[in-house]
mmCIF file of C-alpha atoms in Angstrom:
data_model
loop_
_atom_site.group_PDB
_atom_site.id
_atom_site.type_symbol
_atom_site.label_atom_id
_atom_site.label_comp_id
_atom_site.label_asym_id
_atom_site.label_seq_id
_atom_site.Cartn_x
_atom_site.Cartn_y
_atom_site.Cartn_z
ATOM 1 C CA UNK A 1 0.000 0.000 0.000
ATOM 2 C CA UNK A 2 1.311 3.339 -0.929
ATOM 3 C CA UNK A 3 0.787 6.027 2.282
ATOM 4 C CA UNK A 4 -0.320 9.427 1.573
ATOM 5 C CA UNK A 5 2.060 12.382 1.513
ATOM 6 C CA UNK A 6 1.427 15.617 3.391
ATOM 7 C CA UNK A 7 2.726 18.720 3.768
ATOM 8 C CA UNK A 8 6.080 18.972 5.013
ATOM 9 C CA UNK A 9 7.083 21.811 7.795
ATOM 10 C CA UNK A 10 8.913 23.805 5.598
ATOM 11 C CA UNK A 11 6.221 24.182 2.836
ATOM 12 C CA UNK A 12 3.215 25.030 5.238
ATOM 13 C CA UNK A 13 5.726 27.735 6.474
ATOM 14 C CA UNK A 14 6.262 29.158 3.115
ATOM 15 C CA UNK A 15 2.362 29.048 2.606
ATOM 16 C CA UNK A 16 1.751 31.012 5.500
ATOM 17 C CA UNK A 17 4.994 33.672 4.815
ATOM 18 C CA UNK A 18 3.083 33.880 1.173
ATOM 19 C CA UNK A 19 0.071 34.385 3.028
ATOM 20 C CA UNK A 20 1.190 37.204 5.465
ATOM 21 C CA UNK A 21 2.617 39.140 2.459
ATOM 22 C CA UNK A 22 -0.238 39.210 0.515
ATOM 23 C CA UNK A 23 -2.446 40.130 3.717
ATOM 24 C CA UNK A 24 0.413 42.823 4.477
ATOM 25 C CA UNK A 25 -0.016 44.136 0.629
ATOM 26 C CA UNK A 26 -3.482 44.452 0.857
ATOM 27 C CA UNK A 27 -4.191 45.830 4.663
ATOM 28 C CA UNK A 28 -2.752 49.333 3.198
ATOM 29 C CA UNK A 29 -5.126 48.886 0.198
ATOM 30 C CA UNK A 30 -8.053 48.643 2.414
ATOM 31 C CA UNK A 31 -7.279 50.991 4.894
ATOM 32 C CA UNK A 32 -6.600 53.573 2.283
ATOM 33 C CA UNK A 33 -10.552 52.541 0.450
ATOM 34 C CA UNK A 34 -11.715 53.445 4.322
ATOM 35 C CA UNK A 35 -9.341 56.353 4.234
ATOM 36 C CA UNK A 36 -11.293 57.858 0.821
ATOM 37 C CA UNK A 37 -14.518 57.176 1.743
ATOM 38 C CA UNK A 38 -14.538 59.041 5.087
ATOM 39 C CA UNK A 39 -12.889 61.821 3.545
ATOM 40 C CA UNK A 40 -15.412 61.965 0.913
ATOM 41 C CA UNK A 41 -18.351 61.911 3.803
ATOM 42 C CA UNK A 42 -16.434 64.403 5.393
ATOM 43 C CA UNK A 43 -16.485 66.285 2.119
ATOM 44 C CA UNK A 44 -20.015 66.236 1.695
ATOM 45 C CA UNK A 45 -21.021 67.364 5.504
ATOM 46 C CA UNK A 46 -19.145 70.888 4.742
ATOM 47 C CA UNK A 47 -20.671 70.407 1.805
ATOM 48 C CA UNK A 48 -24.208 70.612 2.931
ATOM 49 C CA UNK A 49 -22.937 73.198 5.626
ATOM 50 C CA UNK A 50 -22.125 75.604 2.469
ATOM 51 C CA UNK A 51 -25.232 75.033 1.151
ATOM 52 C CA UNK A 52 -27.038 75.978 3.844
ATOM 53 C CA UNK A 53 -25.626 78.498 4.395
ATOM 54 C CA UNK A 54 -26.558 80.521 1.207
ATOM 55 C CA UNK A 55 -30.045 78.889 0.983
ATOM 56 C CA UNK A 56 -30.070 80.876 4.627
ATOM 57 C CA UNK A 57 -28.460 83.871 3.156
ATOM 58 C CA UNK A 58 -31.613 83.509 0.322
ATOM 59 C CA UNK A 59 -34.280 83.175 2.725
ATOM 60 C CA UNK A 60 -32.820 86.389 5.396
ATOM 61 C CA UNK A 61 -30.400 88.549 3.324
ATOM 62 C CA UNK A 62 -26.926 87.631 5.131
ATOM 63 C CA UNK A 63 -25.033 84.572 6.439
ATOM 64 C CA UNK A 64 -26.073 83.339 9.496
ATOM 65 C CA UNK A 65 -24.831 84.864 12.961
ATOM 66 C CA UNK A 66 -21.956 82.858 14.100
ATOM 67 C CA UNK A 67 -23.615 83.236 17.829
ATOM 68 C CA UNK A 68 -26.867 85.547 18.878
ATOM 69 C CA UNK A 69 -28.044 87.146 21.717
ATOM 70 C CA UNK A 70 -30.172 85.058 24.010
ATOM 71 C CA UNK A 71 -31.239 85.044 27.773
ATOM 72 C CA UNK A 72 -28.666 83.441 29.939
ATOM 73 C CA UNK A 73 -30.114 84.313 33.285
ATOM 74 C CA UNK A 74 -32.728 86.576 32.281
ATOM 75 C CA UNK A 75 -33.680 89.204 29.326
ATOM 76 C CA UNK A 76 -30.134 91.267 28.953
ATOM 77 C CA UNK A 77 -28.082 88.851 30.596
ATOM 78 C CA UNK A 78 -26.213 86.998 27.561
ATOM 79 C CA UNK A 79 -23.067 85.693 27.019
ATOM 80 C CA UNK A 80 -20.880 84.784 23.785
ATOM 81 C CA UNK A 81 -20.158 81.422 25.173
ATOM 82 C CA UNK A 82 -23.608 80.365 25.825
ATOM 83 C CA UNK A 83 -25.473 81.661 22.927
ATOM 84 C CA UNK A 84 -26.523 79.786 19.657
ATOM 85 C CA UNK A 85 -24.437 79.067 16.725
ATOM 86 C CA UNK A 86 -24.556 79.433 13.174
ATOM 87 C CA UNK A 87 -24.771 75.293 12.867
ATOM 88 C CA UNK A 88 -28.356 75.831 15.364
ATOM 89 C CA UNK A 89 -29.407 78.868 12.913
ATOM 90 C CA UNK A 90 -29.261 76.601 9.645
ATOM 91 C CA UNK A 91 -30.913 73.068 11.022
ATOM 92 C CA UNK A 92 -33.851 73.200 9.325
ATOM 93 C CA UNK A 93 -31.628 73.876 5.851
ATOM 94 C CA UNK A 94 -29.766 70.987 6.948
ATOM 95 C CA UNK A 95 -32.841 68.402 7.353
ATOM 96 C CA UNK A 96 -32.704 69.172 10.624
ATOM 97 C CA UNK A 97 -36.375 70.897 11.422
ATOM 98 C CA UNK A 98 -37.595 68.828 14.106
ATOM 99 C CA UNK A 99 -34.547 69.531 16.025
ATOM 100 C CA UNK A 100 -35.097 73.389 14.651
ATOM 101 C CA UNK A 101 -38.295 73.186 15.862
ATOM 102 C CA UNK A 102 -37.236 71.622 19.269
ATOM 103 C CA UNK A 103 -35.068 74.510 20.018
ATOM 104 C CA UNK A 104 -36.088 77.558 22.474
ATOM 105 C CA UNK A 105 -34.397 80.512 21.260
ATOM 106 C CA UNK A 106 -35.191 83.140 23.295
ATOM 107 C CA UNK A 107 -32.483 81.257 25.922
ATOM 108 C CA UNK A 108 -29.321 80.396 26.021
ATOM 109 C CA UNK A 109 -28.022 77.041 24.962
ATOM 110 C CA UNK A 110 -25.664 76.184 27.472
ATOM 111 C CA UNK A 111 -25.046 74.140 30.477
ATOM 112 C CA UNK A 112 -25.571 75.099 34.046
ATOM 113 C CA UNK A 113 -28.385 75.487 36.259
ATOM 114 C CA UNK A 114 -29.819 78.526 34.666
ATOM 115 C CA UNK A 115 -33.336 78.294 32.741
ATOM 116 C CA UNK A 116 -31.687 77.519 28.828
ATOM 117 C CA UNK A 117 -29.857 74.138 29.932
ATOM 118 C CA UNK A 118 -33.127 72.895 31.376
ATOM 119 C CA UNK A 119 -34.987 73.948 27.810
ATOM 120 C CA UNK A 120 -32.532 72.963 25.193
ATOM 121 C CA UNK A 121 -30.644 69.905 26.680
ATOM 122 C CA UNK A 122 -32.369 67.582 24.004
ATOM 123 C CA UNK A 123 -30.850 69.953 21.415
ATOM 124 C CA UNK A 124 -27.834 70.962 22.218
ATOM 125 C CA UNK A 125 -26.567 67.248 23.684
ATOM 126 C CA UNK A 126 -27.734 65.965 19.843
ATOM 127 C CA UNK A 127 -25.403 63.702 17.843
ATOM 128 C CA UNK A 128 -25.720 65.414 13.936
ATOM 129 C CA UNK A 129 -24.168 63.078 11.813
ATOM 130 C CA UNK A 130 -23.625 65.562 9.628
ATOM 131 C CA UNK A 131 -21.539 67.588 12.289
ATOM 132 C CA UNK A 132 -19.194 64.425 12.636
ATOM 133 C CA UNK A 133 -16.168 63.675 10.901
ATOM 134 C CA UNK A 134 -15.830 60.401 10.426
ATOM 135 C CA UNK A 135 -12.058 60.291 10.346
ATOM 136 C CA UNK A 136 -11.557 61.266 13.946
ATOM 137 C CA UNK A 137 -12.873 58.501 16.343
ATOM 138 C CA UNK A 138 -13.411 60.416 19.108
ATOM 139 C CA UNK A 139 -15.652 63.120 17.134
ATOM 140 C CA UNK A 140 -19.506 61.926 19.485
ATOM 141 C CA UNK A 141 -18.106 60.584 22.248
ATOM 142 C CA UNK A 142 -17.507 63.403 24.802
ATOM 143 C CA UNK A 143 -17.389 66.041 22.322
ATOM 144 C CA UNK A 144 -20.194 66.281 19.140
ATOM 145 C CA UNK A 145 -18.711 68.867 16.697
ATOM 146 C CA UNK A 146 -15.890 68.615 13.998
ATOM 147 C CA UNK A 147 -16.665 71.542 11.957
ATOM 148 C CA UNK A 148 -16.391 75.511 12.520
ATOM 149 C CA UNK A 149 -17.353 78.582 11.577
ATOM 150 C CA UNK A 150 -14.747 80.788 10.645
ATOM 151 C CA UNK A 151 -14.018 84.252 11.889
ATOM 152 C CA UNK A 152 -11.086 84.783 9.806
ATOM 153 C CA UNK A 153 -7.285 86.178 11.589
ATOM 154 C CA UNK A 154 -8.751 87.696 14.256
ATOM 155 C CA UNK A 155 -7.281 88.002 17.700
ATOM 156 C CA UNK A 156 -10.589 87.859 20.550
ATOM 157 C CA UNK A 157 -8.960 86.784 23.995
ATOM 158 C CA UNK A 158 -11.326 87.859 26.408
ATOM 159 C CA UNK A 159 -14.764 87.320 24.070
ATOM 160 C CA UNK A 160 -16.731 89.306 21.786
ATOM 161 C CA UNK A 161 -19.145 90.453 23.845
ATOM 162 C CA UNK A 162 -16.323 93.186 25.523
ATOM 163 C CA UNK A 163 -15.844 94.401 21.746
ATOM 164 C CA UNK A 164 -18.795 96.196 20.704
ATOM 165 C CA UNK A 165 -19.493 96.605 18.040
ATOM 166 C CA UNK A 166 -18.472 93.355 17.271
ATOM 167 C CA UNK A 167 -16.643 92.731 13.819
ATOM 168 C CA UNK A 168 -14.125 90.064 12.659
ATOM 169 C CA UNK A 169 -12.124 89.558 9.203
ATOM 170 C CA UNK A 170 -13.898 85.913 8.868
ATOM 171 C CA UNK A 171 -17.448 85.573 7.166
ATOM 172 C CA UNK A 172 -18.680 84.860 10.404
ATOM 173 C CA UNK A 173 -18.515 86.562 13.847
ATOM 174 C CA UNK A 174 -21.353 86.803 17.352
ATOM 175 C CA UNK A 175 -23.693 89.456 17.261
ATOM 176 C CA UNK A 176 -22.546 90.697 14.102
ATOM 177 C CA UNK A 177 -23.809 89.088 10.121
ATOM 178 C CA UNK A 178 -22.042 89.667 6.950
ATOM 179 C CA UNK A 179 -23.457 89.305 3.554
ATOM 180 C CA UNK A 180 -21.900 88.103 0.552
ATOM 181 C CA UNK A 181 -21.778 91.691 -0.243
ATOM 182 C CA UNK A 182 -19.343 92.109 2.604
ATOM 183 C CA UNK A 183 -17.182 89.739 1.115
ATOM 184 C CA UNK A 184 -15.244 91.595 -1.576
ATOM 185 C CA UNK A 185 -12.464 89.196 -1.719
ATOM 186 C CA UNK A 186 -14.811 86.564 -3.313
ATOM 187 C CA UNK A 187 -17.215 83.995 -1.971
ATOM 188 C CA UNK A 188 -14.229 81.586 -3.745
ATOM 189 C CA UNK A 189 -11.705 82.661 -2.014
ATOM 190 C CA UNK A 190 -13.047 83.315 1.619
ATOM 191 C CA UNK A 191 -13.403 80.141 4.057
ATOM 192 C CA UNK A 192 -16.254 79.654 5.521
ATOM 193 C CA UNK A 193 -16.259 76.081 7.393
ATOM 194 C CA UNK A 194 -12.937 74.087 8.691
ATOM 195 C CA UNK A 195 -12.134 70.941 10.463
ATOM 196 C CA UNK A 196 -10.633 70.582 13.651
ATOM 197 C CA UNK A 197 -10.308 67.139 15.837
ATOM 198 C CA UNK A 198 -12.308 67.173 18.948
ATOM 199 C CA UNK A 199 -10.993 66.403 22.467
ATOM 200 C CA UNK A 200 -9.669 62.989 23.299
ATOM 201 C CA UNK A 201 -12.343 63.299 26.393
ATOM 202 C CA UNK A 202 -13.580 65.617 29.194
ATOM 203 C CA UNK A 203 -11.228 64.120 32.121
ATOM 204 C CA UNK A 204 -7.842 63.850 29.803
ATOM 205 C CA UNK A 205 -5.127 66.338 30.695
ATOM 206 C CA UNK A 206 -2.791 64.298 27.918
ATOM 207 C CA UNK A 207 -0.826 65.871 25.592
ATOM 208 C CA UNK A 208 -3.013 64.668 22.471
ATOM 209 C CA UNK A 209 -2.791 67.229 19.517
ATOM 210 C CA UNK A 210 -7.092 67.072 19.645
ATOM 211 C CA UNK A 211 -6.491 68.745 22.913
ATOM 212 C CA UNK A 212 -6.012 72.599 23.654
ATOM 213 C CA UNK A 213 -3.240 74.697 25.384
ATOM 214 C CA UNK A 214 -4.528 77.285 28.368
ATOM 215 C CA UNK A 215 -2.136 77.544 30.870
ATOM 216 C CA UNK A 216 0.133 80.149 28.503
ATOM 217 C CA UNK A 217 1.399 83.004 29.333
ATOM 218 C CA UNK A 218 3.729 85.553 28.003
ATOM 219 C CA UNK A 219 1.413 86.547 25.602
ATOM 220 C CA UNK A 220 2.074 90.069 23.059
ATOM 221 C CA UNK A 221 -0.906 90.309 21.714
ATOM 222 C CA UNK A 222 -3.399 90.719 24.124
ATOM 223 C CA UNK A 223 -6.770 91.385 24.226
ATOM 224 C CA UNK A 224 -8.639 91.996 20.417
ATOM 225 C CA UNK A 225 -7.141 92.342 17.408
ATOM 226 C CA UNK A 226 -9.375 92.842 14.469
ATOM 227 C CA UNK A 227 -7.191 91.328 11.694
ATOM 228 C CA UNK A 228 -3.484 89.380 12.737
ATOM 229 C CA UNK A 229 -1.555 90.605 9.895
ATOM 230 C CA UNK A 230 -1.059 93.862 11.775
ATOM 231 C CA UNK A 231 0.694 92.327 13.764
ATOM 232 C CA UNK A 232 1.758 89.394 12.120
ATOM 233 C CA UNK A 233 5.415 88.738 14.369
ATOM 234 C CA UNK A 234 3.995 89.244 17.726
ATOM 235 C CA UNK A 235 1.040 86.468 16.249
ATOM 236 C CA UNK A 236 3.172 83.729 15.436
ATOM 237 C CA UNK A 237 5.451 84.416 18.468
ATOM 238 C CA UNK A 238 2.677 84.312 20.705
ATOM 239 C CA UNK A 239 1.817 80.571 18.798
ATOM 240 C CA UNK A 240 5.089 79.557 19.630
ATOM 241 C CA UNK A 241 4.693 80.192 23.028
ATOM 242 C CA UNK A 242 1.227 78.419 23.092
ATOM 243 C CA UNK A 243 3.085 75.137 21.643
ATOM 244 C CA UNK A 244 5.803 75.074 23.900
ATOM 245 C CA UNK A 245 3.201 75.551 26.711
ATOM 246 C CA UNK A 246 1.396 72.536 25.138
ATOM 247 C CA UNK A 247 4.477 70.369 25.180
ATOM 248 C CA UNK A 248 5.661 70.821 28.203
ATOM 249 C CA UNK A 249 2.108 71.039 30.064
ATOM 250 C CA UNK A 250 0.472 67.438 31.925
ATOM 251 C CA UNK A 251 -1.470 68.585 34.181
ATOM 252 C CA UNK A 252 -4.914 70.796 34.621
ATOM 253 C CA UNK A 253 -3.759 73.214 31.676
ATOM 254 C CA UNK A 254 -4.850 71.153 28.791
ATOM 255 C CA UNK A 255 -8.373 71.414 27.964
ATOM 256 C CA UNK A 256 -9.878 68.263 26.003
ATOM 257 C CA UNK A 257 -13.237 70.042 25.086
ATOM 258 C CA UNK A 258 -12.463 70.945 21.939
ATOM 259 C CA UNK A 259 -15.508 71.178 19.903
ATOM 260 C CA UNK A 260 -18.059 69.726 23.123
ATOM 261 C CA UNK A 261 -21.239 71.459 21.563
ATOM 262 C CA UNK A 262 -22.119 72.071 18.355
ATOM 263 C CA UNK A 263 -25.281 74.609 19.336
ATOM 264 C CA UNK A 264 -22.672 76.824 21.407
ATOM 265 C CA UNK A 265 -21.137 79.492 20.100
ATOM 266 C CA UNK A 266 -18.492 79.695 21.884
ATOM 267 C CA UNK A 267 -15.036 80.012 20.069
ATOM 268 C CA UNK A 268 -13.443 76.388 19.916
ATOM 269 C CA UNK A 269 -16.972 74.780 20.577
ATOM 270 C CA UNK A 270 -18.173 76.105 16.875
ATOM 271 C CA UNK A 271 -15.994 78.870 15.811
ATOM 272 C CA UNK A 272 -12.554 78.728 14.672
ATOM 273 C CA UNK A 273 -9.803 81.311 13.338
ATOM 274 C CA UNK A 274 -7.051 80.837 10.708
ATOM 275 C CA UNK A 275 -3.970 81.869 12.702
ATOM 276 C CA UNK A 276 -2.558 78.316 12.691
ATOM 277 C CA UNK A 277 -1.956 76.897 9.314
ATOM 278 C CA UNK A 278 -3.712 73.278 9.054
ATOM 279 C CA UNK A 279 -2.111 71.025 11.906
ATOM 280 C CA UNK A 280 0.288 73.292 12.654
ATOM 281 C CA UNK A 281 2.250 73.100 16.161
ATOM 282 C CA UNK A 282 0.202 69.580 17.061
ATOM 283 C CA UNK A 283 -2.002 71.455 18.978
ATOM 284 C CA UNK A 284 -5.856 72.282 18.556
ATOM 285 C CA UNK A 285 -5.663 75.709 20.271
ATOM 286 C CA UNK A 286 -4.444 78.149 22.934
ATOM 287 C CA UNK A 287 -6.081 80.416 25.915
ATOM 288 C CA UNK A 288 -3.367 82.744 27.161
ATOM 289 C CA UNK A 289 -3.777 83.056 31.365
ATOM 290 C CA UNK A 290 -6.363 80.139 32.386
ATOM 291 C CA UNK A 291 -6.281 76.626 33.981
ATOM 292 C CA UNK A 292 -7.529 73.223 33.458
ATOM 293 C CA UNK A 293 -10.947 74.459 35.386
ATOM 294 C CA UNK A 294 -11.485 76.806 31.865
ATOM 295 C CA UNK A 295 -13.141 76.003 29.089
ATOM 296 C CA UNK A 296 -11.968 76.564 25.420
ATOM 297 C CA UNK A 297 -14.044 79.927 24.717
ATOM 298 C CA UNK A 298 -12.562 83.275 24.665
ATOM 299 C CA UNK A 299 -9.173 81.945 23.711
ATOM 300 C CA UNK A 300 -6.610 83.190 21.380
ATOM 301 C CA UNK A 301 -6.425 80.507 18.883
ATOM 302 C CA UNK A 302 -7.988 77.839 17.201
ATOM 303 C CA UNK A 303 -6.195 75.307 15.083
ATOM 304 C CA UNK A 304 -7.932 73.593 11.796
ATOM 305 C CA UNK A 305 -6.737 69.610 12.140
ATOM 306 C CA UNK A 306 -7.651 66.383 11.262
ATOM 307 C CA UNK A 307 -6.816 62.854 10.487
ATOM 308 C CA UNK A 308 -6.624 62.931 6.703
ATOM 309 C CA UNK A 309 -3.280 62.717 5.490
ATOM 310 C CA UNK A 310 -1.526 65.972 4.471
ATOM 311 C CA UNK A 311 -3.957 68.165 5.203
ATOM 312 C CA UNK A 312 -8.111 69.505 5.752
ATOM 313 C CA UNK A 313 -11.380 69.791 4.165
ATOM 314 C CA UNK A 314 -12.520 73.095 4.076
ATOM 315 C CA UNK A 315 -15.722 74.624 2.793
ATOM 316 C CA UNK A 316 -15.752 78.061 0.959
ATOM 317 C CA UNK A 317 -17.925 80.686 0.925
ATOM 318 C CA UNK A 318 -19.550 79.740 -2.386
ATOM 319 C CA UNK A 319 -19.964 76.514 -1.284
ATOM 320 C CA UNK A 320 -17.429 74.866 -2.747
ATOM 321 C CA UNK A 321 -15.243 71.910 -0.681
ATOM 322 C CA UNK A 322 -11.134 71.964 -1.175
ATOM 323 C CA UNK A 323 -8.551 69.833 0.331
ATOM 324 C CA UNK A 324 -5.872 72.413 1.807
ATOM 325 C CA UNK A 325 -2.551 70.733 2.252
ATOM 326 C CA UNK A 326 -0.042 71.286 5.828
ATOM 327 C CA UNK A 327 2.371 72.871 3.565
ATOM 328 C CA UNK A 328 0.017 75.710 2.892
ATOM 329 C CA UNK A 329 1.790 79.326 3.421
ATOM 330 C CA UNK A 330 0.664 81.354 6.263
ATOM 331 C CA UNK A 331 0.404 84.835 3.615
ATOM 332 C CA UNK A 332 -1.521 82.408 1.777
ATOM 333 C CA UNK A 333 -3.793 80.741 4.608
ATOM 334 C CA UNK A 334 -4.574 84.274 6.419
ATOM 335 C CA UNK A 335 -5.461 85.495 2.668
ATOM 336 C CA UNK A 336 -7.699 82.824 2.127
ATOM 337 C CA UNK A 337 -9.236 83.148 5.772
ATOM 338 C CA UNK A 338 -10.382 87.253 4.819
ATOM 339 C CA UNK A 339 -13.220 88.516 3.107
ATOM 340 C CA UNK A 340 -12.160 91.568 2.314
ATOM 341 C CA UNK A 341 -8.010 91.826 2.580
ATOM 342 C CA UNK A 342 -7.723 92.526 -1.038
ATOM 343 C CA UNK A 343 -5.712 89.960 -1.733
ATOM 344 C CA UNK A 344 -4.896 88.138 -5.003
ATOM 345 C CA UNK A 345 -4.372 84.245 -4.579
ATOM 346 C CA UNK A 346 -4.075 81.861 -7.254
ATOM 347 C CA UNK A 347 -5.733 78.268 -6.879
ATOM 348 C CA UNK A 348 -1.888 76.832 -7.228
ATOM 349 C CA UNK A 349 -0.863 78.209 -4.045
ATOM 350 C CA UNK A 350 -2.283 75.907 -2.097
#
């Protein structure tokens, strides 16, 4: 009788090296096909942010505010942290209307035990999907907002609310609308929307470049400063001194709340300037002079970031979508982030 013949030890080990190759050529593949796909969703929620926007600007004359003026603990006390953004104003452009609807906007949306947290809990504590990156995994755990409204280079530590009238060099900015008659630089070349990362989570104090700087100090440029590139040097010194505050800081002056509320408009909840490049510095932000007990409004800067490779998605204010790469210039990235600077950038500069 003639007895079978198997596999020898050497063979199955070249079947599963052969094996582990291919699976090792092809996990990059995949991840990749993931890769462009969430982009692409992430493409197409600025996408319908832009959108709504202008069908807003059709229906009332101006862009949305990017944070109103509503009862915090009674008729004229308001706040620019607790008021509602421009993502609240355009829900029901957004297939949003029962949430629209839901909303009480004669108070504040905000949390604390003041009369608008007990009305507008069920709205403001709402996971949009349409709010959500889906490249960033922690974007609706702690924190439910990846996308902000942008208020161009300006400088507002200490709030809005102490700089009356209000006015920024963005397309959007509290208390105060712009039209796209205000923007004279071009709906096509003004930003509108960004993306940031969110917050790793409330209780983190790590060093995770989601996370926010706001234990800083030495700061030049204090106060409010309507448009950076007057003083462009004390700026980017005073961002250098934010990141080496961030990398050196891990303890209670890291805040991970990047982007907790979408309905807020609080700067870093829902609005964001342009003084950092795109993932510049590894950190998502700075307030000069506070602690781990602050939150990330009236702070100096706010960082667009994300987890697509190279760069972010932005959203333009004629509602266009464009990948801008890390490698973007800062002339060219402040340019882009006015709406009336006068200046002249060409689509190859970035």
């Amino acid at each position: 009788m003639r007895s079978r013949r198997g596999f020898t030890l050497i063979e199955l080990l070249v079947v599963i090296a052969i094996i582990a190759v291919l699976i090792a050529l092809l996990l990059p593949a995949v991840q990749s096909a993931r890769e462009a796909a969430r982009r692409s969703q992430c493409i197409n929620n600025l996408k319908q942010m832009g959108l709504a926007a202008h069908n807003y600007h059709t229906a009332g004359g101006s862009f949305p505010l990017a944070g109103s003026k509503n009862s915090f603990g009674g008729p004229t006390d308001y706040h620019p942290w607790s008021s509602w953004s421009a993502h609240s104003m355009m829900l029901n452009y957004l297939e949003q209307t029962p949430l629209y609807n839901a909303a009480n906007f004669s108070w504040s949306a905000t949390d604390g035990s003041v009369p608008g947290y007990y009305m507008n809990t069920t709205v403001s504590y709402a996971l949009v999907a349409g709010f959500l990156c889906p490249s960033d995994g922690n974007a609706g755990k702690t924190c439910n907002n990846s996308y902000y409204a942008s208020y161009g280079t300006t400088v507002e530590q200490g709030g809005f609310e102490y700089n009356q009238p209000a006015a920024s060099t963005g397309l959007y900015c509290q208390y105060t609308v712009y039209s796209v008659a205000d923007c004279t630089d071009g709906t096509s070349n003004t930003i509108a929307f960004g993306e940031a990362l969110v917050g790793n989570n409330a209780g983190s104090t790590s060093n995770y470049r989601g996370n926010m700087e706001l234990g800083a100090s030495g700061q030049q440029v204090s106060g409010y400063l309507l448009d950076a590139q007057s003083n462009m040097l004390g700026v980017i010194a005073d961002l250098q001194t934010c990141a080496l505050a961030f990398k050196n800081t891990t303890n209670g002056g890291i805040s991970a709340l990047r982007g907790f509320r979408w309905a807020y408009s609080a700067t870093g909840y829902s609005m964001a300037n342009m003084l950092q490049t795109p993932n510049e510095l590894k950190f998502n932000g700075c307030r000069f002079g506070c602690s781990g007990g602050c939150d990330p409004s009236y702070g100096y800067s706010y960082g667009l970031s994300s987890n697509h490779p190279g760069g972010v998605n932005v959203a333009f204010g004629d509602g266009s979508v464009r990948f801008i790469k890390d490698s973007i210039s800062r002339t060219t990235w402040w340019g882009l982030a006015t709406k009336s600077g006068g200046e002249v950038i060409s689509s190859d500069s970035y």
